[in-house]
Amino acid sequence: MNQSNTLRINTSTLTKSTETNLLEVKNLKKYYPITSGLLRKEIGQVKAVDDISFTLKDGETLGLVGESGCGKSTAGRTILRLMDPTSGSIHFQGKDITKISGGTLRKVRQDMQMVFQDPYASLNPKMMVGHLVSEPIRNYYPNRKENETRSEVMELLNRVGLSEEAYYKYPHEFSGGQRQRIGIARALALRPKLILADEPVSALDVSVQSQVLNLMQDLQQEFKLSYLFIAHNLSVVKHISDRIGVMYLGRLVEITDKKSLYREPLHPYTQALLSTIPVPDPQARFKKERIILQGDVPSPENPPLGCAFHLRCPYVKPVCEQIKPPLKEVSSGHQVACHLYG
Ligand code: SF4
């Protein structure tokens, strides 16, 4: 397959930051205004993403987990600049992309693609698969020769486990797993550096999930990809991630490498989440204590003072009700936001 530099656009006009991380997110916030009345006066804010910071290295997979509504998808889409951040900064490939727009943003987007949760909803049912996968190439390279694009797309389809005949078929002719393979081929068409995968297997049967996850891992090596992998299912995230960040009510409460998180979760919310993972071994299942959290997740329109988790935390202390715990490194590469740790 031709992976030549013909698909690369020089983005060196952007401001330089650091060379080491593919992605650096600092103090990112995404708030939505709540308005009222005819004049749509702002009466409050929904703090969907509330001051998160993390990095993602070249070739790494960072899983972002948390319950529905915790802000993980909003964080991902804000990082891809599908929506404007309220504040904070996003550096991608060493360049500040926080406020870019127009043609500059379009160039950067080439290197940042997305795989969606529902492949059927994300694929135009009236377009042949070949055209769906080649659409990004046609958009970015309108003068490219048709036969070159077609043979490249055929190779991509092969690479994701589909036959060349798939090129001339329509999305409804495929199973859910095959449609997700089409979505992945389309995301790869411009040879991105970063793929945001937002719940990419949660709509698939369990038997198909591991096939798609294995494919994504193979493609990561071959295409030198980094993944920001968003999911609510901790087993899925464990399968694919190098590091994992746990989100609660718009905040990152713990982030570390996969082994540390599953062996020694520190944040009480992470401990509760992990206690719900089914254990196949009956002996181990007997020993494992499931932590049942009391109450519901508070509304991001009206988050509690102090630690966002304090209304449900079994270890709550007076300080937790008043002071928001910062995300602190407690051992090498293991950060946690909790007053129990220093
Ligand atoms: Fe629980 Fe306090 Fe830690 Fe929050 S800061 S998780 S309330 S112990």
Short mmCIF file of C-alpha atoms and ligand atoms in Angstrom, two decimals:
data_model
loop_
_atom_site.label_atom_id
_atom_site.label_comp_id
_atom_site.label_asym_id
_atom_site.label_seq_id
_atom_site.Cartn_x
_atom_site.Cartn_y
_atom_site.Cartn_z
CA MET A 1 0.00 0.00 0.00
CA ASN A 2 1.26 3.44 -0.79
CA GLN A 3 1.81 5.18 2.55
CA SER A 4 3.85 7.90 0.95
CA ASN A 5 4.12 11.46 2.09
CA THR A 6 1.74 12.52 -0.66
CA LEU A 7 -1.01 12.48 1.95
CA ARG A 8 0.86 14.71 4.39
CA ILE A 9 0.41 18.44 4.63
CA ASN A 10 3.04 20.59 6.32
CA THR A 11 1.67 22.14 9.52
CA SER A 12 4.95 23.74 10.60
CA THR A 13 3.45 27.21 10.54
CA LEU A 14 1.80 26.49 13.91
CA THR A 15 3.34 27.45 17.27
CA LYS A 16 5.85 24.86 18.58
CA SER A 17 5.61 23.42 22.09
CA THR A 18 7.16 20.04 22.94
CA GLU A 19 8.41 17.17 20.77
CA THR A 20 7.90 14.30 23.21
CA ASN A 21 4.13 13.86 23.43
CA LEU A 22 1.76 13.50 20.53
CA LEU A 23 -0.96 15.17 22.57
CA GLU A 24 -0.82 17.42 25.63
CA VAL A 25 -4.05 18.56 27.24
CA LYS A 26 -3.78 21.16 30.01
CA ASN A 27 -6.57 22.43 32.26
CA LEU A 28 -9.17 21.78 29.58
CA LYS A 29 -12.69 22.97 30.33
CA LYS A 30 -15.85 22.70 28.28
CA TYR A 31 -18.82 24.47 29.82
CA TYR A 32 -22.24 24.89 28.20
CA PRO A 33 -24.33 27.92 29.13
CA ILE A 34 -27.79 27.38 30.63
CA THR A 35 -30.09 30.12 29.41
CA SER A 36 -33.56 31.28 30.36
CA GLY A 37 -36.27 33.63 29.09
CA LEU A 38 -36.83 35.38 25.77
CA LEU A 39 -33.47 37.12 25.94
CA ARG A 40 -31.76 33.80 26.68
CA LYS A 41 -30.03 35.23 29.70
CA GLU A 42 -27.30 32.95 31.00
CA ILE A 43 -28.34 31.61 34.40
CA GLY A 44 -25.73 28.90 34.87
CA GLN A 45 -23.33 26.49 33.24
CA VAL A 46 -23.11 22.77 32.63
CA LYS A 47 -19.53 21.81 33.46
CA ALA A 48 -19.23 18.90 31.03
CA VAL A 49 -15.42 18.87 31.17
CA ASP A 50 -13.97 20.55 34.22
CA ASP A 51 -10.24 21.16 34.20
CA ILE A 52 -8.62 17.98 32.89
CA SER A 53 -4.93 17.53 32.04
CA PHE A 54 -3.14 14.55 30.52
CA THR A 55 -0.66 13.53 27.84
CA LEU A 56 -0.65 10.88 25.12
CA LYS A 57 2.59 9.57 23.64
CA ASP A 58 3.29 8.44 20.10
CA GLY A 59 1.96 4.91 19.58
CA GLU A 60 0.21 4.85 22.96
CA THR A 61 -3.41 4.04 23.82
CA LEU A 62 -5.01 6.03 26.59
CA GLY A 63 -8.38 4.73 27.73
CA LEU A 64 -10.86 7.23 29.18
CA VAL A 65 -13.50 5.55 31.32
CA GLY A 66 -16.42 6.61 33.44
CA GLU A 67 -20.18 6.34 33.63
CA SER A 68 -22.44 7.78 30.97
CA GLY A 69 -22.47 11.59 31.18
CA CYS A 70 -19.09 11.89 32.93
CA GLY A 71 -17.75 14.08 30.10
CA LYS A 72 -15.42 11.60 28.40
CA SER A 73 -16.99 11.96 24.93
CA THR A 74 -17.19 15.74 25.24
CA ALA A 75 -13.51 15.77 26.24
CA GLY A 76 -12.59 13.68 23.18
CA ARG A 77 -14.57 15.82 20.77
CA THR A 78 -13.19 19.04 22.25
CA ILE A 79 -9.64 17.70 21.87
CA LEU A 80 -10.36 16.93 18.21
CA ARG A 81 -11.64 20.51 17.96
CA LEU A 82 -15.07 19.34 16.86
CA MET A 83 -16.18 21.87 19.48
CA ASP A 84 -14.42 24.88 20.95
CA PRO A 85 -12.97 24.55 24.45
CA THR A 86 -14.11 27.03 27.11
CA SER A 87 -10.53 27.32 28.38
CA GLY A 88 -7.30 25.38 28.72
CA SER A 89 -4.93 24.25 26.00
CA ILE A 90 -4.48 21.40 23.53
CA HIS A 91 -1.08 20.77 21.95
CA PHE A 92 -0.96 18.24 19.13
CA GLN A 93 2.35 17.15 17.58
CA GLY A 94 3.99 19.94 19.56
CA LYS A 95 1.73 22.67 18.22
CA ASP A 96 -0.94 24.65 19.97
CA ILE A 97 -4.24 23.83 18.26
CA THR A 98 -6.49 25.31 20.96
CA LYS A 99 -7.65 28.32 18.99
CA ILE A 100 -6.87 27.53 15.36
CA SER A 101 -9.67 27.56 12.79
CA GLY A 102 -10.37 27.50 9.06
CA GLY A 103 -7.68 26.08 6.79
CA THR A 104 -5.17 25.59 9.63
CA LEU A 105 -7.64 23.47 11.58
CA ARG A 106 -8.54 21.53 8.44
CA LYS A 107 -4.87 20.62 7.95
CA VAL A 108 -4.51 19.43 11.54
CA ARG A 109 -7.75 17.42 11.35
CA GLN A 110 -6.16 15.27 8.68
CA ASP A 111 -3.98 13.76 11.40
CA MET A 112 -6.83 13.34 13.91
CA GLN A 113 -9.66 11.03 12.93
CA MET A 114 -12.58 9.44 14.73
CA VAL A 115 -14.21 6.02 14.96
CA PHE A 116 -17.80 6.28 16.15
CA GLN A 117 -19.91 4.12 18.44
CA ASP A 118 -22.65 3.39 15.93
CA PRO A 119 -21.04 2.61 12.58
CA TYR A 120 -24.41 2.47 10.84
CA ALA A 121 -25.43 5.96 11.92
CA SER A 122 -22.03 7.34 10.95
CA LEU A 123 -22.04 5.89 7.40
CA ASN A 124 -24.22 7.45 4.70
CA PRO A 125 -26.53 4.55 3.68
CA LYS A 126 -26.83 5.90 0.11
CA MET A 127 -23.09 5.75 -0.57
CA MET A 128 -21.16 2.72 -1.76
CA VAL A 129 -18.56 1.58 0.74
CA GLY A 130 -15.75 2.43 -1.68
CA HIS A 131 -16.97 6.01 -1.86
CA LEU A 132 -17.47 6.23 1.91
CA VAL A 133 -13.90 5.15 2.59
CA SER A 134 -12.41 7.30 -0.18
CA GLU A 135 -14.46 10.41 0.64
CA PRO A 136 -11.82 11.92 2.97
CA ILE A 137 -9.12 11.40 0.30
CA ARG A 138 -11.31 13.04 -2.36
CA ASN A 139 -11.99 15.97 -0.02
CA TYR A 140 -8.34 16.57 0.81
CA TYR A 141 -6.85 15.60 -2.57
CA PRO A 142 -9.39 16.44 -5.27
CA ASN A 143 -6.77 16.13 -8.01
CA ARG A 144 -5.66 12.65 -7.09
CA LYS A 145 -6.02 10.07 -9.86
CA GLU A 146 -9.20 8.00 -9.50
CA ASN A 147 -7.49 4.65 -10.09
CA GLU A 148 -4.85 5.41 -7.42
CA THR A 149 -7.53 6.25 -4.87
CA ARG A 150 -9.55 3.16 -5.76
CA SER A 151 -6.63 0.76 -5.41
CA GLU A 152 -5.62 2.37 -2.12
CA VAL A 153 -9.15 1.99 -0.76
CA MET A 154 -9.26 -1.65 -1.94
CA GLU A 155 -6.07 -2.29 0.01
CA LEU A 156 -7.49 -0.56 3.07
CA LEU A 157 -10.63 -2.71 2.88
CA ASN A 158 -8.44 -5.82 2.70
CA ARG A 159 -6.42 -4.60 5.62
CA VAL A 160 -9.49 -4.29 7.85
CA GLY A 161 -10.61 -7.80 6.87
CA LEU A 162 -13.10 -7.04 4.08
CA SER A 163 -12.99 -8.28 0.52
CA GLU A 164 -12.52 -5.99 -2.47
CA GLU A 165 -16.14 -6.66 -3.46
CA ALA A 166 -17.10 -4.63 -0.39
CA TYR A 167 -16.10 -1.53 -2.39
CA TYR A 168 -19.28 -1.79 -4.50
CA LYS A 169 -21.72 -2.65 -1.73
CA TYR A 170 -23.78 -0.47 0.63
CA PRO A 171 -23.58 -0.28 4.45
CA HIS A 172 -26.89 -2.15 5.00
CA GLU A 173 -25.38 -5.24 3.33
CA PHE A 174 -22.91 -5.70 6.21
CA SER A 175 -23.11 -6.91 9.82
CA GLY A 176 -22.43 -4.53 12.73
CA GLY A 177 -18.83 -5.75 13.08
CA GLN A 178 -18.19 -5.37 9.35
CA ARG A 179 -19.66 -1.87 9.40
CA GLN A 180 -17.28 -0.96 12.20
CA ARG A 181 -14.43 -2.26 10.02
CA ILE A 182 -15.65 0.09 7.27
CA GLY A 183 -15.64 2.96 9.79
CA ILE A 184 -12.08 2.09 10.76
CA ALA A 185 -10.96 1.94 7.11
CA ARG A 186 -12.47 5.38 6.54
CA ALA A 187 -10.70 6.76 9.62
CA LEU A 188 -7.40 5.40 8.27
CA ALA A 189 -7.83 6.81 4.76
CA LEU A 190 -5.80 9.96 5.46
CA ARG A 191 -3.13 8.11 7.48
CA PRO A 192 -3.83 9.95 10.76
CA LYS A 193 -1.54 9.98 13.79
CA LEU A 194 -4.35 9.98 16.35
CA ILE A 195 -7.66 8.15 16.35
CA LEU A 196 -10.37 9.04 18.82
CA ALA A 197 -12.40 5.86 19.25
CA ASP A 198 -15.64 6.73 21.05
CA GLU A 199 -17.22 3.53 22.40
CA PRO A 200 -16.22 1.75 19.15
CA VAL A 201 -17.34 -1.73 20.22
CA SER A 202 -20.17 -1.07 22.66
CA ALA A 203 -22.84 -1.60 19.97
CA LEU A 204 -21.34 -4.97 18.94
CA ASP A 205 -21.88 -8.53 20.19
CA VAL A 206 -19.30 -9.62 22.76
CA SER A 207 -17.89 -12.24 20.35
CA VAL A 208 -17.31 -9.55 17.71
CA GLN A 209 -15.91 -6.99 20.16
CA SER A 210 -12.61 -8.80 20.66
CA GLN A 211 -12.15 -9.26 16.90
CA VAL A 212 -12.50 -5.52 16.34
CA LEU A 213 -10.23 -4.70 19.31
CA ASN A 214 -7.57 -7.11 18.01
CA LEU A 215 -7.82 -5.53 14.58
CA MET A 216 -7.37 -2.06 16.10
CA GLN A 217 -4.27 -3.27 17.95
CA ASP A 218 -2.77 -4.73 14.74
CA LEU A 219 -3.50 -1.52 12.84
CA GLN A 220 -1.93 0.53 15.62
CA GLN A 221 1.41 -1.19 15.02
CA GLU A 222 1.18 -1.06 11.25
CA PHE A 223 0.01 2.54 10.92
CA LYS A 224 1.90 3.86 13.98
CA LEU A 225 -1.28 5.16 15.55
CA SER A 226 -2.09 6.58 18.96
CA TYR A 227 -5.57 5.94 20.30
CA LEU A 228 -7.69 7.95 22.67
CA PHE A 229 -10.10 5.17 23.51
CA ILE A 230 -13.35 6.13 25.22
CA ALA A 231 -15.52 3.48 26.84
CA HIS A 232 -17.71 2.79 29.84
CA ASN A 233 -16.77 -0.91 29.86
CA LEU A 234 -13.65 -1.49 31.96
CA SER A 235 -12.98 -4.93 30.47
CA VAL A 236 -12.87 -3.43 26.97
CA VAL A 237 -10.55 -0.63 28.08
CA LYS A 238 -8.28 -3.10 29.86
CA HIS A 239 -7.92 -5.11 26.66
CA ILE A 240 -6.58 -2.26 24.56
CA SER A 241 -5.13 0.51 26.76
CA ASP A 242 -1.57 1.22 27.92
CA ARG A 243 -2.75 3.84 30.40
CA ILE A 244 -6.20 4.60 31.72
CA GLY A 245 -7.83 7.79 32.96
CA VAL A 246 -10.97 7.57 35.10
CA MET A 247 -13.45 10.43 34.83
CA TYR A 248 -16.19 11.44 37.23
CA LEU A 249 -18.49 14.41 36.73
CA GLY A 250 -16.26 16.12 34.18
CA ARG A 251 -13.03 15.61 36.14
CA LEU A 252 -10.15 13.17 35.86
CA VAL A 253 -9.95 11.45 39.24
CA GLU A 254 -7.18 8.92 38.54
CA ILE A 255 -4.75 8.21 35.73
CA THR A 256 -2.03 5.61 35.55
CA ASP A 257 -0.77 2.62 33.58
CA LYS A 258 -3.14 -0.29 33.09
CA LYS A 259 -1.37 -2.69 35.48
CA SER A 260 -1.31 -0.25 38.40
CA LEU A 261 -4.94 0.70 37.91
CA TYR A 262 -6.26 -2.86 37.93
CA ARG A 263 -3.88 -4.10 40.66
CA GLU A 264 -4.02 -1.13 42.99
CA PRO A 265 -6.80 1.34 42.22
CA LEU A 266 -6.44 4.28 44.62
CA HIS A 267 -9.45 6.51 44.09
CA PRO A 268 -12.59 5.25 45.87
CA TYR A 269 -14.59 5.75 42.65
CA THR A 270 -12.11 3.66 40.63
CA GLN A 271 -12.27 0.96 43.32
CA ALA A 272 -16.06 0.89 43.06
CA LEU A 273 -15.98 0.76 39.25
CA LEU A 274 -13.46 -2.09 39.21
CA SER A 275 -15.42 -4.06 41.79
CA THR A 276 -18.26 -4.40 39.26
CA ILE A 277 -16.18 -6.22 36.62
CA PRO A 278 -17.39 -9.82 36.33
CA VAL A 279 -14.80 -12.40 37.44
CA PRO A 280 -14.86 -15.74 35.56
CA ASP A 281 -13.10 -17.78 38.31
CA PRO A 282 -15.78 -18.77 40.94
CA GLN A 283 -13.16 -18.82 43.78
CA ALA A 284 -11.95 -15.33 42.96
CA ARG A 285 -15.53 -14.19 42.53
CA PHE A 286 -16.34 -15.36 46.03
CA LYS A 287 -13.42 -13.39 47.49
CA LYS A 288 -14.12 -10.22 45.53
CA GLU A 289 -16.25 -7.70 47.34
CA ARG A 290 -18.57 -5.63 45.21
CA ILE A 291 -18.74 -1.98 46.27
CA ILE A 292 -22.26 -0.63 45.90
CA LEU A 293 -22.25 3.15 45.66
CA GLN A 294 -25.09 5.03 47.33
CA GLY A 295 -26.95 7.80 45.53
CA ASP A 296 -26.76 9.04 41.96
CA VAL A 297 -24.13 11.00 40.07
CA PRO A 298 -24.86 14.69 40.82
CA SER A 299 -25.86 16.96 37.92
CA PRO A 300 -22.98 18.71 36.13
CA GLU A 301 -25.26 21.80 36.19
CA ASN A 302 -24.90 21.88 39.93
CA PRO A 303 -21.81 19.93 40.98
CA PRO A 304 -21.14 19.68 44.72
CA LEU A 305 -18.49 21.84 46.39
CA GLY A 306 -15.17 20.18 47.12
CA CYS A 307 -14.64 16.66 45.81
CA ALA A 308 -17.27 15.87 43.15
CA PHE A 309 -17.53 12.32 44.54
CA HIS A 310 -18.04 13.24 48.20
CA LEU A 311 -21.82 12.63 48.25
CA ARG A 312 -21.23 8.96 47.39
CA CYS A 313 -17.81 8.26 48.86
CA PRO A 314 -17.57 5.71 51.70
CA TYR A 315 -14.40 7.46 53.01
CA VAL A 316 -15.62 11.08 52.93
CA LYS A 317 -13.93 13.48 55.41
CA PRO A 318 -14.92 17.06 56.31
CA VAL A 319 -12.23 18.50 54.01
CA CYS A 320 -13.76 16.64 51.04
CA GLU A 321 -16.95 18.72 51.32
CA GLN A 322 -15.08 22.02 51.00
CA ILE A 323 -11.89 21.61 48.98
CA LYS A 324 -11.57 20.16 45.51
CA PRO A 325 -8.68 17.65 45.58
CA PRO A 326 -6.10 18.36 42.86
CA LEU A 327 -4.80 15.56 40.63
CA LYS A 328 -1.47 14.67 42.28
CA GLU A 329 1.25 12.19 41.44
CA VAL A 330 1.41 9.67 44.29
CA SER A 331 3.91 7.28 42.67
CA SER A 332 5.72 7.30 39.35
CA GLY A 333 3.12 8.02 36.66
CA HIS A 334 0.19 7.36 39.02
CA GLN A 335 -1.95 10.44 39.61
CA VAL A 336 -5.03 10.60 41.81
CA ALA A 337 -7.38 13.37 42.93
CA CYS A 338 -8.32 12.43 46.49
CA HIS A 339 -7.66 13.86 49.95
CA LEU A 340 -6.81 10.35 51.23
CA TYR A 341 -3.46 10.71 49.45
CA GLY A 342 -1.51 13.64 50.82
FE1 SF4 B 1 -13.69 10.37 48.93
FE2 SF4 B 1 -12.69 12.59 49.96
FE3 SF4 B 1 -11.25 11.15 48.29
FE4 SF4 B 1 -13.34 12.52 47.41
S1 SF4 B 1 -11.48 13.38 48.28
S2 SF4 B 1 -12.81 10.45 46.88
S3 SF4 B 1 -14.75 12.31 49.11
S4 SF4 B 1 -11.97 10.55 50.32
#
